[in-house]
Coordinates of C-alpha atoms and ligand atoms in Angstrom, one line a residue:
M23 CA 98.2 80.9 111.9
T24 CA 96.5 77.8 113.3
R25 CA 98.8 75.9 115.6
E26 CA 98.9 72.2 116.1
P27 CA 98.3 70.9 119.6
M28 CA 101.4 71.4 121.6
S29 CA 103.8 68.4 121.8
F30 CA 105.0 66.9 125.0
G31 CA 108.4 68.4 124.4
N32 CA 107.0 71.9 124.1
H33 CA 104.8 71.3 127.1
L34 CA 107.9 70.8 129.1
M35 CA 109.4 74.0 127.7
Q36 CA 106.3 75.8 129.1
S37 CA 107.0 74.6 132.6
P38 CA 108.5 77.1 135.0
A39 CA 110.3 74.1 136.7
V40 CA 112.0 73.1 133.5
A41 CA 112.8 76.7 132.7
A42 CA 114.4 77.0 136.2
V43 CA 116.8 74.1 135.7
Y44 CA 117.3 74.4 131.9
E45 CA 120.6 76.3 131.8
R46 CA 122.3 74.5 134.6
L47 CA 121.1 70.9 134.1
W48 CA 118.8 70.3 131.1
R49 CA 120.9 71.9 128.4
P50 CA 124.2 70.3 129.5
G51 CA 122.5 66.9 129.7
F52 CA 121.0 67.3 126.2
T53 CA 124.3 68.4 124.8
R54 CA 125.8 65.2 126.2
L55 CA 123.0 63.2 124.6
F56 CA 123.9 64.8 121.3
S57 CA 127.4 63.7 121.7
L58 CA 126.5 60.0 121.8
G59 CA 128.6 58.2 119.2
G60 CA 130.4 61.4 118.2
V61 CA 133.8 62.9 118.9
G62 CA 133.9 66.4 120.3
T63 CA 130.2 67.5 119.9
R64 CA 130.5 69.8 122.9
E65 CA 133.7 71.2 121.6
A66 CA 132.1 71.7 118.1
H67 CA 129.2 73.6 119.7
D68 CA 131.6 75.8 121.7
A69 CA 133.7 76.4 118.6
L70 CA 130.7 77.4 116.6
L71 CA 129.8 80.0 119.1
A72 CA 133.4 81.2 119.4
D73 CA 133.6 81.5 115.6
L74 CA 130.4 83.4 115.4
A75 CA 131.3 86.0 118.0
P76 CA 129.3 88.9 116.5
A77 CA 130.9 92.2 117.2
G78 CA 130.3 96.0 116.9
S79 CA 126.9 97.1 115.7
S80 CA 125.8 93.6 114.5
R81 CA 122.2 92.7 114.8
V82 CA 121.7 89.1 116.1
L83 CA 118.6 87.0 116.3
D84 CA 118.4 83.9 118.5
V85 CA 115.4 81.9 117.4
A86 CA 113.8 79.7 120.2
C87 CA 116.2 81.2 122.7
G88 CA 114.9 79.4 125.8
P89 CA 116.3 81.1 128.9
G90 CA 118.6 83.3 126.8
L91 CA 121.9 81.6 127.7
Y92 CA 123.2 81.9 124.2
T93 CA 121.5 85.2 123.4
R94 CA 123.6 86.8 126.1
R95 CA 126.7 85.0 125.0
L96 CA 126.2 86.2 121.4
A97 CA 125.8 89.8 122.6
A98 CA 129.0 89.8 124.6
G99 CA 131.1 91.5 121.8
L100 CA 128.5 93.9 120.6
S101 CA 129.0 97.7 120.9
D102 CA 126.3 100.1 122.2
A103 CA 124.9 100.1 118.6
G104 CA 124.6 96.3 118.4
L105 CA 121.5 94.3 119.4
A106 CA 120.8 90.6 120.2
V107 CA 117.2 89.6 120.2
G108 CA 116.0 86.3 121.7
V109 CA 112.6 85.0 120.5
D110 CA 110.7 82.2 122.1
L111 CA 107.1 80.9 122.5
S112 CA 107.5 80.0 126.1
G113 CA 106.6 82.7 128.7
P114 CA 108.4 80.8 131.5
M115 CA 111.6 80.5 129.4
L116 CA 111.5 84.2 128.6
R117 CA 110.9 85.2 132.2
R118 CA 114.1 83.2 133.1
A119 CA 115.9 84.9 130.2
A120 CA 115.0 88.3 131.6
A121 CA 116.0 87.3 135.1
D122 CA 119.1 85.3 134.4
N123 CA 120.5 86.6 131.2
P124 CA 119.8 90.3 130.9
A125 CA 122.4 92.6 129.2
P126 CA 122.3 96.1 127.8
Q127 CA 122.4 94.9 124.2
V128 CA 119.8 92.1 124.7
A129 CA 116.0 92.1 124.2
Y130 CA 113.6 89.2 124.5
V131 CA 110.4 88.8 122.5
L132 CA 107.5 86.4 122.9
A133 CA 106.9 85.1 119.3
G134 CA 106.7 82.0 117.2
A135 CA 109.6 81.0 114.9
E136 CA 107.2 80.3 112.1
D137 CA 106.0 83.9 112.0
L138 CA 108.9 86.1 113.1
P139 CA 107.7 89.7 113.9
F140 CA 110.6 91.3 112.1
S141 CA 111.1 92.9 108.7
D142 CA 113.1 91.3 105.9
A143 CA 116.9 91.4 106.2
A144 CA 116.7 92.9 109.7
F145 CA 119.5 90.8 111.2
D146 CA 123.2 90.1 110.4
V147 CA 123.3 86.8 112.2
V148 CA 120.3 84.5 112.8
V149 CA 120.8 81.4 114.9
C150 CA 118.6 78.5 116.0
L151 CA 120.3 76.3 118.5
A152 CA 119.0 73.0 119.8
A153 CA 115.4 74.0 119.0
L154 CA 114.5 73.4 115.4
Y155 CA 113.5 69.8 116.2
L156 CA 110.8 71.0 118.6
I157 CA 109.3 73.6 116.2
P158 CA 106.1 72.2 114.7
D159 CA 106.8 73.5 111.2
P160 CA 110.6 73.6 111.0
H161 CA 110.6 74.2 107.2
R162 CA 108.6 77.4 107.6
A163 CA 110.8 78.5 110.5
V164 CA 113.9 78.1 108.3
R165 CA 112.2 80.1 105.6
E166 CA 111.5 82.8 108.2
M167 CA 115.0 82.8 109.5
C168 CA 116.3 83.3 105.9
R169 CA 113.8 86.1 105.3
V170 CA 114.9 88.1 108.3
A171 CA 118.6 87.6 107.7
A172 CA 120.4 90.1 105.6
P173 CA 121.9 88.6 102.4
S174 CA 125.3 89.7 103.6
G175 CA 124.8 87.8 106.9
E176 CA 124.5 84.2 108.0
V177 CA 122.0 81.7 109.2
V178 CA 123.3 79.2 111.8
V179 CA 121.5 76.0 113.0
F180 CA 122.5 73.3 115.5
T181 CA 120.0 70.5 115.4
S182 CA 119.3 66.8 115.4
L183 CA 120.5 64.3 112.8
R184 CA 119.2 60.9 111.6
T185 CA 122.0 58.5 112.5
R186 CA 122.4 54.7 112.9
L187 CA 121.4 55.2 116.6
S188 CA 118.2 57.1 115.9
S189 CA 117.4 54.7 113.1
L190 CA 117.2 51.8 115.4
P191 CA 113.7 50.3 115.4
G192 CA 111.2 52.4 117.3
V193 CA 113.6 55.1 118.3
E194 CA 112.5 57.8 115.8
R195 CA 108.8 57.0 116.5
L196 CA 109.4 57.3 120.2
L197 CA 111.2 60.7 119.8
A198 CA 108.4 61.9 117.4
A199 CA 105.8 61.0 120.0
G200 CA 107.5 63.5 122.3
G201 CA 107.5 66.1 119.6
Y202 CA 111.2 65.7 118.9
R203 CA 112.0 65.5 115.2
V204 CA 115.1 63.9 113.7
F205 CA 116.3 65.5 110.5
G206 CA 117.9 63.8 107.5
R207 CA 121.4 64.8 106.5
D208 CA 120.4 67.0 103.6
E209 CA 116.9 68.1 104.9
V210 CA 117.7 71.4 106.6
T211 CA 120.6 72.3 104.3
G212 CA 118.1 71.6 101.4
W213 CA 115.7 74.2 102.9
L214 CA 118.5 76.7 103.2
R215 CA 119.6 76.2 99.6
E216 CA 116.0 76.5 98.4
A217 CA 115.9 79.9 100.1
G218 CA 119.1 80.9 98.3
W219 CA 121.5 80.3 101.2
S220 CA 123.8 78.0 99.2
R221 CA 127.3 78.7 100.7
I222 CA 127.0 76.1 103.4
E223 CA 129.4 74.7 106.0
H224 CA 128.0 71.5 107.4
R225 CA 129.6 69.7 110.3
I226 CA 128.2 66.4 111.7
S227 CA 129.0 65.1 115.1
G228 CA 127.3 62.4 117.2
Q229 CA 123.6 62.9 117.0
G230 CA 123.8 66.5 115.9
Q231 CA 124.6 68.7 112.9
F232 CA 126.0 72.2 112.8
I233 CA 125.1 74.3 109.8
R234 CA 126.4 77.7 108.8
A235 CA 124.8 79.2 105.7
R236 CA 125.6 82.3 103.7
V237 CA 124.4 83.7 100.4
D238 CA 126.8 82.9 97.6
H239 CA 127.6 86.3 96.1
G240 CA 130.0 84.7 93.6
R241 CA 133.1 85.9 95.4
Ligands
LIG330 C1 115.6 73.0 123.9 S1 115.2 74.7 124.0 C2 116.6 75.5 123.2 C3 116.9 76.8 123.9 C4 118.3 77.4 123.4 N1 118.2 77.8 122.0 C5 119.4 76.5 123.6 O1 120.3 76.3 122.7 O2 119.6 75.9 124.7 C6 113.9 74.8 122.8 C7 113.1 76.1 122.8 O3 112.3 76.2 121.6 C8 111.2 76.9 122.0 N2 110.2 76.7 120.9 C9 109.6 75.5 120.5 N3 108.7 75.7 119.5 C10 108.8 77.1 119.2 C11 108.2 77.9 118.2 N4 107.4 77.4 117.3 N5 108.6 79.2 118.2 C12 109.5 79.7 119.1 N6 110.1 79.0 120.0 C13 109.8 77.7 120.1 C14 110.8 76.3 123.3 O4 109.9 77.1 124.0 C15 112.2 76.2 124.0 O5 112.4 77.3 124.7

């Protein structure tokens, strides 16, 4: 696959310095930015992860996992037969993941979200947190996430949202210049529905949206 030139945002994600401070400073700051104009965005984020809490032999994929902070958290309830895989395109991020967030049930893989190196239906839970907006072809990444998720499982996304704030003159253009995309309210859910994941919980808070999608088996 030919890749577009790397955006400024993704250049930052390739920096060992950013990777070093990501978990302690960068991500908490970003979560605060997401909370602008919203009530309880941080709480909604924590609640999402607490609700997910994969257990037993579940297979979990964390797409664009950064330094693995959530990969390890998602692996916490897994048994010896479970597995959580974090995938990212940034070597420095994955080196931090291996150093800071190792766990017996966790593995990290260097790969692009648009071409996930896994077979169809390989995972029970596929998440992509605070990253879809940086992925050059997010539609393709969502299709890939749906492909590798088992139809009995779920696909979970936390990402950006077009709001009154981001619609102020010049704001979206400025964000786009940094490689940061703002999604319309029905854009990502539309891609999920298109892939057959039509049982959707969609929560909006501040500048972010939380999406949980399952396949509707008519039950
Ligand atoms: C803001 S971090 C999010 C990390 C983590 N998911 C979190 O919730 O904090 C975004 C990550 O997306 C990764 N990324 C960007 N484009 C990617 C792509 N096409 N494929 C895989 N990872 C990508 C970056 O390297 C970076 O580690």
